[in-house]
mmCIF file of C-alpha atoms in Angstrom:
data_model
loop_
_atom_site.group_PDB
_atom_site.id
_atom_site.type_symbol
_atom_site.label_atom_id
_atom_site.label_comp_id
_atom_site.label_asym_id
_atom_site.label_seq_id
_atom_site.Cartn_x
_atom_site.Cartn_y
_atom_site.Cartn_z
ATOM 1 C CA MET F 1 -14.830 12.995 -12.470
ATOM 2 C CA LYS F 2 -13.132 13.894 -9.009
ATOM 3 C CA PHE F 3 -11.900 11.629 -6.346
ATOM 4 C CA SER F 4 -13.875 11.542 -2.833
ATOM 5 C CA SER F 5 -14.601 9.345 -0.398
ATOM 6 C CA THR F 6 -16.551 6.126 -1.254
ATOM 7 C CA SER F 7 -18.913 3.777 -0.056
ATOM 8 C CA SER F 8 -16.383 1.604 1.347
ATOM 9 C CA TYR F 9 -13.455 4.134 1.897
ATOM 10 C CA VAL F 10 -13.345 7.128 3.956
ATOM 11 C CA ALA F 11 -10.635 9.744 2.241
ATOM 12 C CA THR F 12 -10.208 13.205 4.337
ATOM 13 C CA GLU F 13 -10.264 16.403 2.710
ATOM 14 C CA ASP F 14 -6.511 16.579 1.952
ATOM 15 C CA LEU F 15 -6.005 13.521 0.749
ATOM 16 C CA ALA F 16 -8.652 13.677 -2.040
ATOM 17 C CA VAL F 17 -7.284 17.151 -3.139
ATOM 18 C CA ALA F 18 -3.685 15.349 -3.404
ATOM 19 C CA VAL F 19 -5.094 12.703 -5.714
ATOM 20 C CA ASN F 20 -7.375 15.218 -7.643
ATOM 21 C CA ALA F 21 -3.830 17.727 -8.153
ATOM 22 C CA ALA F 22 -2.132 14.436 -9.430
ATOM 23 C CA VAL F 23 -4.544 13.658 -11.152
ATOM 24 C CA THR F 24 -4.760 17.274 -12.938
ATOM 25 C CA LEU F 25 -1.284 17.476 -13.034
ATOM 26 C CA GLN F 26 -0.653 14.138 -14.631
ATOM 27 C CA ARG F 27 2.325 13.673 -12.203
ATOM 28 C CA PRO F 28 2.782 10.397 -10.001
ATOM 29 C CA LEU F 29 0.916 10.849 -6.620
ATOM 30 C CA LEU F 30 3.759 9.067 -4.231
ATOM 31 C CA VAL F 31 1.969 8.189 -1.009
ATOM 32 C CA LYS F 32 3.646 7.043 2.043
ATOM 33 C CA GLY F 33 2.132 6.967 5.120
ATOM 34 C CA GLU F 34 2.251 3.845 8.442
ATOM 35 C CA PRO F 35 1.216 0.035 6.878
ATOM 36 C CA GLY F 36 -1.969 -0.223 7.359
ATOM 37 C CA THR F 37 -3.351 2.906 6.844
ATOM 38 C CA GLY F 38 -4.849 2.204 3.334
ATOM 39 C CA LYS F 39 -2.393 3.075 0.674
ATOM 40 C CA THR F 40 -2.650 0.339 -1.632
ATOM 41 C CA GLU F 41 -6.324 0.421 -1.257
ATOM 42 C CA LEU F 42 -6.381 3.922 -2.056
ATOM 43 C CA ALA F 43 -5.515 3.026 -5.773
ATOM 44 C CA ARG F 44 -8.435 0.344 -5.984
ATOM 45 C CA GLN F 45 -10.699 2.858 -4.984
ATOM 46 C CA VAL F 46 -9.278 5.797 -7.033
ATOM 47 C CA ALA F 47 -9.578 3.204 -10.278
ATOM 48 C CA GLY F 48 -13.754 2.410 -8.897
ATOM 49 C CA SER F 49 -14.085 5.979 -8.263
ATOM 50 C CA LEU F 50 -12.791 7.344 -12.003
ATOM 51 C CA ALA F 51 -14.236 4.120 -13.519
ATOM 52 C CA MET F 52 -10.873 3.301 -14.867
ATOM 53 C CA PRO F 53 -8.951 -0.077 -14.818
ATOM 54 C CA LEU F 54 -6.832 -0.966 -12.269
ATOM 55 C CA ILE F 55 -3.089 -2.457 -13.408
ATOM 56 C CA GLU F 56 -1.353 -3.541 -10.110
ATOM 57 C CA TRP F 57 2.601 -3.861 -9.779
ATOM 58 C CA HIS F 58 3.709 -5.116 -6.375
ATOM 59 C CA VAL F 59 7.143 -4.523 -5.945
ATOM 60 C CA LYS F 60 9.670 -7.237 -4.274
ATOM 61 C CA SER F 61 13.127 -6.761 -2.965
ATOM 62 C CA THR F 62 14.388 -8.820 -5.744
ATOM 63 C CA THR F 63 12.316 -6.605 -8.674
ATOM 64 C CA ARG F 64 14.329 -5.043 -11.341
ATOM 65 C CA ALA F 65 12.560 -1.741 -12.750
ATOM 66 C CA GLN F 66 13.079 -3.277 -16.332
ATOM 67 C CA GLN F 67 10.609 -5.869 -15.161
ATOM 68 C CA GLY F 68 8.269 -3.315 -15.420
ATOM 69 C CA LEU F 69 8.616 -2.019 -18.907
ATOM 70 C CA TYR F 70 9.796 -6.146 -20.190
ATOM 71 C CA GLU F 71 11.626 -8.561 -20.569
ATOM 72 C CA TYR F 72 12.864 -11.209 -23.461
ATOM 73 C CA ASP F 73 13.328 -14.508 -22.661
ATOM 74 C CA ALA F 74 16.068 -15.576 -24.569
ATOM 75 C CA VAL F 75 16.857 -19.255 -23.077
ATOM 76 C CA SER F 76 13.357 -20.098 -24.557
ATOM 77 C CA ARG F 77 14.408 -18.621 -27.887
ATOM 78 C CA LEU F 78 17.538 -21.243 -27.933
ATOM 79 C CA ARG F 79 15.543 -23.990 -26.289
ATOM 80 C CA ASP F 80 13.050 -23.776 -29.103
ATOM 81 C CA SER F 81 15.837 -23.003 -32.135
ATOM 82 C CA GLN F 82 17.410 -26.337 -30.981
ATOM 83 C CA LEU F 83 14.111 -27.836 -31.201
ATOM 84 C CA GLY F 84 13.304 -26.615 -34.506
ATOM 85 C CA ASP F 85 10.356 -24.340 -33.167
ATOM 86 C CA ALA F 86 9.125 -22.003 -36.183
ATOM 87 C CA ARG F 87 8.561 -19.289 -33.894
ATOM 88 C CA VAL F 88 12.091 -18.124 -33.043
ATOM 89 C CA HIS F 89 11.687 -16.225 -36.118
ATOM 90 C CA ASP F 90 9.880 -13.760 -34.424
ATOM 91 C CA VAL F 91 11.671 -12.224 -31.175
ATOM 92 C CA LYS F 92 8.017 -10.793 -30.280
ATOM 93 C CA ASN F 93 7.353 -13.982 -29.226
ATOM 94 C CA TYR F 94 10.073 -13.805 -26.377
ATOM 95 C CA ILE F 95 9.092 -10.335 -25.130
ATOM 96 C CA ARG F 96 6.667 -10.750 -21.932
ATOM 97 C CA LYS F 97 5.049 -7.522 -21.409
ATOM 98 C CA GLY F 98 5.468 -5.696 -18.052
ATOM 99 C CA LYS F 99 2.870 -3.952 -16.260
ATOM 100 C CA LEU F 100 4.431 -0.330 -17.750
ATOM 101 C CA TRP F 101 3.836 -1.269 -20.734
ATOM 102 C CA GLN F 102 0.290 -2.773 -20.267
ATOM 103 C CA ALA F 103 -0.700 0.259 -18.752
ATOM 104 C CA PHE F 104 0.410 2.173 -22.242
ATOM 105 C CA GLU F 105 -1.113 -0.020 -24.500
ATOM 106 C CA ALA F 106 -4.329 0.134 -22.453
ATOM 107 C CA PRO F 107 -6.898 1.018 -24.874
ATOM 108 C CA GLY F 108 -8.231 3.647 -22.426
ATOM 109 C CA ARG F 109 -6.904 5.656 -19.241
ATOM 110 C CA VAL F 110 -6.324 3.234 -16.294
ATOM 111 C CA VAL F 111 -5.169 3.074 -13.083
ATOM 112 C CA LEU F 112 -1.326 1.875 -12.020
ATOM 113 C CA LEU F 113 -0.539 1.031 -9.205
ATOM 114 C CA ILE F 114 3.280 0.756 -8.159
ATOM 115 C CA ASP F 115 3.255 -0.934 -4.569
ATOM 116 C CA GLU F 116 5.744 -0.693 -2.131
ATOM 117 C CA ILE F 117 8.519 0.973 -3.844
ATOM 118 C CA ASP F 118 10.745 1.243 -1.089
ATOM 119 C CA LYS F 119 11.070 -2.304 -0.856
ATOM 120 C CA ALA F 120 13.190 -2.444 -4.078
ATOM 121 C CA ASP F 121 16.664 -1.631 -4.376
ATOM 122 C CA ILE F 122 17.660 2.352 -4.136
ATOM 123 C CA GLU F 123 18.324 2.801 -7.909
ATOM 124 C CA PHE F 124 15.044 1.319 -8.744
ATOM 125 C CA PRO F 125 13.293 4.418 -8.657
ATOM 126 C CA ASN F 126 16.225 6.245 -10.500
ATOM 127 C CA ASP F 127 15.644 3.515 -13.499
ATOM 128 C CA LEU F 128 12.046 4.499 -13.970
ATOM 129 C CA LEU F 129 12.637 8.254 -14.097
ATOM 130 C CA GLN F 130 12.146 9.148 -17.728
ATOM 131 C CA GLU F 131 9.783 6.537 -18.394
ATOM 132 C CA LEU F 132 7.549 7.561 -16.115
ATOM 133 C CA ASP F 133 8.104 11.180 -16.990
ATOM 134 C CA ARG F 134 7.657 10.435 -21.038
ATOM 135 C CA MET F 135 5.455 8.474 -20.512
ATOM 136 C CA GLU F 136 7.576 5.954 -23.491
ATOM 137 C CA PHE F 137 10.604 3.416 -23.695
ATOM 138 C CA HIS F 138 12.529 1.790 -25.998
ATOM 139 C CA VAL F 139 12.313 -2.007 -26.511
ATOM 140 C CA TYR F 140 15.893 -2.664 -28.268
ATOM 141 C CA GLU F 141 15.078 -6.457 -29.363
ATOM 142 C CA THR F 142 12.430 -5.297 -32.124
ATOM 143 C CA GLY F 143 13.605 -1.449 -32.738
ATOM 144 C CA GLU F 144 10.242 -0.218 -31.791
ATOM 145 C CA THR F 145 9.072 2.770 -29.256
ATOM 146 C CA VAL F 146 6.352 2.414 -26.479
ATOM 147 C CA ARG F 147 4.387 5.420 -25.672
ATOM 148 C CA ALA F 148 1.225 5.612 -23.717
ATOM 149 C CA GLN F 149 -1.933 5.812 -25.802
ATOM 150 C CA HIS F 150 -3.553 7.664 -22.593
ATOM 151 C CA ARG F 151 -1.116 8.687 -19.896
ATOM 152 C CA PRO F 152 -2.087 6.481 -16.710
ATOM 153 C CA VAL F 153 -2.792 7.377 -13.235
ATOM 154 C CA VAL F 154 0.211 6.725 -11.444
ATOM 155 C CA ILE F 155 -0.065 5.867 -7.432
ATOM 156 C CA ILE F 156 3.248 4.960 -5.814
ATOM 157 C CA THR F 157 3.402 3.585 -2.468
ATOM 158 C CA SER F 158 6.056 3.605 -0.126
ATOM 159 C CA ASN F 159 6.330 2.424 3.827
ATOM 160 C CA ASN F 160 9.351 4.836 3.762
ATOM 161 C CA GLU F 161 11.824 2.120 4.665
ATOM 162 C CA LYS F 162 14.201 3.737 2.532
ATOM 163 C CA GLU F 163 14.982 7.050 1.459
ATOM 164 C CA LEU F 164 13.780 7.901 -2.445
ATOM 165 C CA PRO F 165 15.953 9.923 -4.558
ATOM 166 C CA ASP F 166 15.642 13.715 -4.577
ATOM 167 C CA ALA F 167 15.543 13.365 -8.931
ATOM 168 C CA PHE F 168 12.514 10.873 -8.208
ATOM 169 C CA LEU F 169 10.425 13.003 -5.826
ATOM 170 C CA ARG F 170 11.150 16.030 -8.160
ATOM 171 C CA ARG F 171 9.028 14.143 -10.343
ATOM 172 C CA CYS F 172 6.197 13.322 -7.626
ATOM 173 C CA PHE F 173 2.861 14.555 -6.531
ATOM 174 C CA PHE F 174 3.557 13.738 -2.825
ATOM 175 C CA HIS F 175 1.032 13.012 0.197
ATOM 176 C CA TYR F 176 1.945 11.714 3.931
ATOM 177 C CA ILE F 177 -1.819 10.104 5.066
ATOM 178 C CA ARG F 178 -1.589 11.044 8.585
ATOM 179 C CA PHE F 179 -2.658 8.118 11.246
ATOM 180 C CA PRO F 180 -6.942 8.732 11.321
ATOM 181 C CA ASP F 181 -7.935 10.956 14.598
ATOM 182 C CA LEU F 182 -11.066 9.724 16.561
ATOM 183 C CA GLU F 183 -13.498 11.676 14.401
ATOM 184 C CA THR F 184 -11.907 9.521 11.250
ATOM 185 C CA MET F 185 -11.360 6.216 12.647
ATOM 186 C CA ARG F 186 -15.430 6.451 13.593
ATOM 187 C CA ALA F 187 -16.298 6.955 9.861
ATOM 188 C CA ILE F 188 -13.945 4.392 8.973
ATOM 189 C CA VAL F 189 -15.621 1.818 11.177
ATOM 190 C CA ALA F 190 -19.351 2.986 10.800
ATOM 191 C CA VAL F 191 -18.370 2.734 6.768
ATOM 192 C CA HIS F 192 -17.271 -1.011 7.673
ATOM 193 C CA PHE F 193 -19.238 -1.766 10.617
ATOM 194 C CA PRO F 194 -22.718 0.438 10.430
ATOM 195 C CA ASP F 195 -24.502 -1.399 13.127
ATOM 196 C CA LEU F 196 -22.068 -1.604 16.370
ATOM 197 C CA LYS F 197 -23.132 -0.656 18.810
ATOM 198 C CA GLU F 198 -21.858 3.024 20.541
ATOM 199 C CA GLN F 199 -20.768 2.143 24.056
ATOM 200 C CA LEU F 200 -18.625 -0.760 22.483
ATOM 201 C CA LEU F 201 -17.410 1.676 19.873
ATOM 202 C CA THR F 202 -16.418 4.183 22.393
ATOM 203 C CA ALA F 203 -14.964 1.564 24.894
ATOM 204 C CA ALA F 204 -12.918 -0.668 22.133
ATOM 205 C CA LEU F 205 -11.853 2.633 20.105
ATOM 206 C CA THR F 206 -10.543 4.465 23.484
ATOM 207 C CA GLN F 207 -8.581 1.493 24.970
ATOM 208 C CA PHE F 208 -6.976 1.301 20.626
ATOM 209 C CA TYR F 209 -5.940 4.673 20.614
ATOM 210 C CA GLU F 210 -4.661 4.273 24.411
ATOM 211 C CA LEU F 211 -2.688 1.368 23.603
ATOM 212 C CA ARG F 212 -1.303 3.195 20.501
ATOM 213 C CA GLU F 213 0.396 5.732 23.108
ATOM 214 C CA VAL F 214 2.033 3.531 25.279
ATOM 215 C CA PRO F 215 5.629 4.287 25.452
ATOM 216 C CA GLY F 216 8.334 1.933 24.268
ATOM 217 C CA LEU F 217 5.565 0.069 22.039
ATOM 218 C CA LYS F 218 7.496 -1.679 19.212
ATOM 219 C CA LYS F 219 5.165 -2.007 16.462
ATOM 220 C CA LYS F 220 1.979 0.400 16.957
ATOM 221 C CA PRO F 221 -1.696 -0.981 15.488
ATOM 222 C CA SER F 222 -2.922 -0.306 12.668
ATOM 223 C CA THR F 223 -6.048 1.143 11.141
ATOM 224 C CA SER F 224 -6.586 -2.490 9.297
ATOM 225 C CA GLU F 225 -5.708 -4.674 12.279
ATOM 226 C CA VAL F 226 -8.017 -2.401 14.952
ATOM 227 C CA LEU F 227 -10.737 -3.148 12.164
ATOM 228 C CA ASP F 228 -9.523 -6.670 12.495
ATOM 229 C CA TRP F 229 -9.901 -6.547 16.454
ATOM 230 C CA LEU F 230 -13.422 -5.323 16.425
ATOM 231 C CA LYS F 231 -14.627 -7.799 13.649
ATOM 232 C CA LEU F 232 -13.552 -10.321 16.755
ATOM 233 C CA LEU F 233 -15.198 -8.342 19.655
ATOM 234 C CA LEU F 234 -18.298 -8.599 17.206
ATOM 235 C CA ALA F 235 -17.649 -12.165 16.588
ATOM 236 C CA GLU F 236 -17.485 -13.054 20.192
ATOM 237 C CA ASP F 237 -20.581 -11.191 20.931
ATOM 238 C CA LEU F 238 -18.372 -8.935 23.580
ATOM 239 C CA SER F 239 -19.957 -5.931 25.374
ATOM 240 C CA ALA F 240 -18.390 -2.473 26.661
ATOM 241 C CA GLU F 241 -17.850 -4.027 29.958
ATOM 242 C CA ASP F 242 -16.709 -6.919 28.687
ATOM 243 C CA LEU F 243 -13.422 -4.836 27.499
ATOM 244 C CA ARG F 244 -13.005 -3.576 30.909
ATOM 245 C CA ARG F 245 -9.143 -4.511 32.031
ATOM 246 C CA ASP F 246 -8.289 -5.951 35.690
ATOM 247 C CA GLY F 247 -5.313 -5.051 37.517
ATOM 248 C CA ARG F 248 -3.793 -8.430 36.532
ATOM 249 C CA THR F 249 -3.035 -7.543 33.185
ATOM 250 C CA LEU F 250 -3.414 -4.690 30.592
ATOM 251 C CA LEU F 251 -3.840 -6.327 27.632
ATOM 252 C CA PRO F 252 -7.089 -5.900 25.544
ATOM 253 C CA ARG F 253 -9.153 -8.997 25.024
ATOM 254 C CA LEU F 254 -7.773 -10.702 21.941
ATOM 255 C CA HIS F 255 -4.779 -8.724 21.720
ATOM 256 C CA GLY F 256 -3.513 -10.641 19.067
ATOM 257 C CA ALA F 257 -5.375 -9.165 16.638
ATOM 258 C CA LEU F 258 -3.499 -5.698 17.948
ATOM 259 C CA LEU F 259 0.128 -6.421 18.997
ATOM 260 C CA LYS F 260 2.367 -8.415 16.688
ATOM 261 C CA ASN F 261 5.576 -9.090 18.221
ATOM 262 C CA GLU F 262 6.521 -10.596 21.763
ATOM 263 C CA GLN F 263 7.954 -7.791 22.909
ATOM 264 C CA ASP F 264 4.831 -5.238 22.866
ATOM 265 C CA VAL F 265 3.250 -7.778 25.091
ATOM 266 C CA HIS F 266 5.870 -8.293 27.616
ATOM 267 C CA LEU F 267 5.931 -4.627 27.499
ATOM 268 C CA PHE F 268 2.129 -4.778 28.929
ATOM 269 C CA GLU F 269 2.759 -7.917 31.261
ATOM 270 C CA ARG F 270 5.774 -5.699 33.139
ATOM 271 C CA LEU F 271 3.826 -2.450 32.603
ATOM 272 C CA ALA F 272 1.257 -5.189 34.743
ATOM 273 C CA PHE F 273 3.585 -6.078 37.215
ATOM 274 C CA MET F 274 4.778 -2.859 38.518
ATOM 275 C CA ALA F 275 1.252 -1.344 38.596
ATOM 276 C CA ARG F 276 0.300 -3.881 41.275
ATOM 277 C CA ARG F 277 3.895 -3.432 43.082
ATOM 278 C CA GLN F 278 2.767 0.526 43.436
ATOM 279 C CA GLY F 279 -0.571 -0.910 44.627
#
């Protein structure tokens, strides 16, 4: 099976090619792009499209690579030994399997999502090099080696907050999700709001792309945010006429769905003030 757009996800041709190339090469797919461009959702759609279970590992700043393999709960074992619990005689009772272990021992091929890898420490990717390359790791407490029964489809996302090591990048197939152009955005909106009136869609997307191009904007609104905005416009039963902005403000209606910090709101207020003065 080949991955392509689904009924709920619009994949551009180059993105579909990247996914299928990574699957063929059996290499991790490293996906970068602006927040809100559908990187995490891609893994879910790939799993659904290829009829594979999905295992999600959401990385945080405190996440260690070892947690993806397994964790040994020595504290619980010590407590049980003091209580005379018979479980202490088998160390396996205190091994917690991580997401990689779960993916490796799955009875069939799965999709493994390692989400936002750039949130973790810089050494995090390096610590997973061998495990992702060889698809095996050693459990020192039990002396066993865990090998993947079926090589999982690994999708790794990054928001580009940190540079990833060259040795790690060399082992991945890379794809950058560009921000959707107007035609692609129309296709994305059609998936979520098939009954949206053409006039409202045109007016809303025109404002949206104009807003993204304003110089000095700290955080450009993303795909997920424009979908939230359109949902609000429909809930308020607004028309294309209602979206027209007067000279008093350049802010779009319900701008809280698009602008997410006070600096950007103040930027539009200053621009409106300057426009009034010039007028």
